[in-house]
Amino acid sequence: MKPLTGNTLENTLPYENYVNPQIFEEEKKKIFQDSWILAGHTSQVEKPGDFFTFDIADQPLIISRDKNNELNAFYNICPHRGTKVEKNECGNKKVFTCTYHGWTFHMNGKLNRAPNFATNELGNHSCMPQVKLEVFQSMIFINLNPEARPMEETYGEFMANLERYTFLESLKKVRVNQRIIDANWKAVIDNYLECDHCKIAHPEFSKTFDMKNYHIDLHGNFSCQYSELTNKSNEQQEDHANFYWVWPNLMVSIYPGKEGNMTISQILPLAPDKSLAIYSYYFNSDEISKEQEELIRFVDQVRLEDFDLVELLQKGFHTNAFKHGVYSPTEYALKFFHNLYGEAMNVKEGML
Ligand code: FES
Ligand SMILES: [Fe+2]
């Protein structure tokens, strides 16, 4: 997609989409429960018995490694009467136990014992329901749609783009930070997809990167932002950092260099005006070097600057002042995101 040109004013996605509870409920079903969503990383489930829990749009899930070394994903819900089973965020277990009537489950979600039944033959009530899982570059993706097409079919171009980063497979998740943002999830993505605000809001970022040659490339369902460092050392000459956004809620920053690393941000919807941001940092060893600490500090700083902005933005969405905004010529990636959003929500052209 080309940047907008000339003086044509184009309206943004209506603000209604950032505040309306019915639209929010629809988004959960049509987008978050029907897309490949990053749930975690294989370094969180290295050994048999390892597991972690993760919620996608109100759906509680368990991701585990069973005794056959296979990865599984299933709803964290007891098939007896619907109790949430595992309360911990992560751990290592032989069985999961429902605290209501004591049913136990193997690490693959299958029923082990149902003390108040004479048999384990309980049809589709004899396991916690499985969900689709795929691993790509050690990242674990989940899709809650049982009919979902393989990731390769939806994200093949993005996956091919990352193939050149051979170091990704061996990275470990070494730090995770979370933050609740008082803004709609799309406001956070919108903010990520343009750098018009960078000079004003991110002074350090703008000094570090060449803002005159800042690129935002659009692909089928992802975008890639990059620029050269203003002061780069010899080893940084070769390959610049790439900041990917992948439909709908994933941001992956890849820093090649001598010891390549990656940072990931995910924005998960909690309410029309509340989102959970999860940031994870992946390095090649558990020990974080001084330079890596500095990178974490730098990235966190930029994010904090952004959160203040999106929370201010959300305040405007609720008012009677405007029904929508207008795109600047360099906000074309927002328009691209909003078009993908319209397709996923089955909004007819011209109705956005
Ligand atoms: S609800 Fe889980 S054992 Fe009864
Ligand atoms: Fe920003």
mmCIF file with all atom_site columns, C-alpha atoms and ligand atoms in Angstrom, residues 191 197 202 306, ligand 2:
data_model
loop_
_atom_site.group_PDB
_atom_site.id
_atom_site.type_symbol
_atom_site.label_atom_id
_atom_site.label_alt_id
_atom_site.label_comp_id
_atom_site.label_asym_id
_atom_site.label_entity_id
_atom_site.label_seq_id
_atom_site.pdbx_PDB_ins_code
_atom_site.Cartn_x
_atom_site.Cartn_y
_atom_site.Cartn_z
_atom_site.occupancy
_atom_site.B_iso_or_equiv
_atom_site.pdbx_formal_charge
_atom_site.auth_seq_id
_atom_site.auth_comp_id
_atom_site.auth_asym_id
_atom_site.auth_atom_id
_atom_site.pdbx_PDB_model_num
ATOM   1 C  CA . ASN A 1 191 ? 0.332  4.068  18.219 1.00 0.00 ? 191 ASN A CA 1
ATOM   2 C  CA . HIS A 1 197 ? 4.830  11.130 17.086 1.00 0.00 ? 197 HIS A CA 1
ATOM   3 C  CA . HIS A 1 202 ? 10.478 9.790  21.985 1.00 0.00 ? 202 HIS A CA 1
ATOM   4 C  CA . ASP A 1 306 ? 3.669  5.652  24.376 1.00 0.00 ? 306 ASP A CA 1
HETATM 5 FE FE . FE  B 2 .   ? 5.729  5.565  20.083 1.00 0.00 ? 2   FE  B FE 1
#
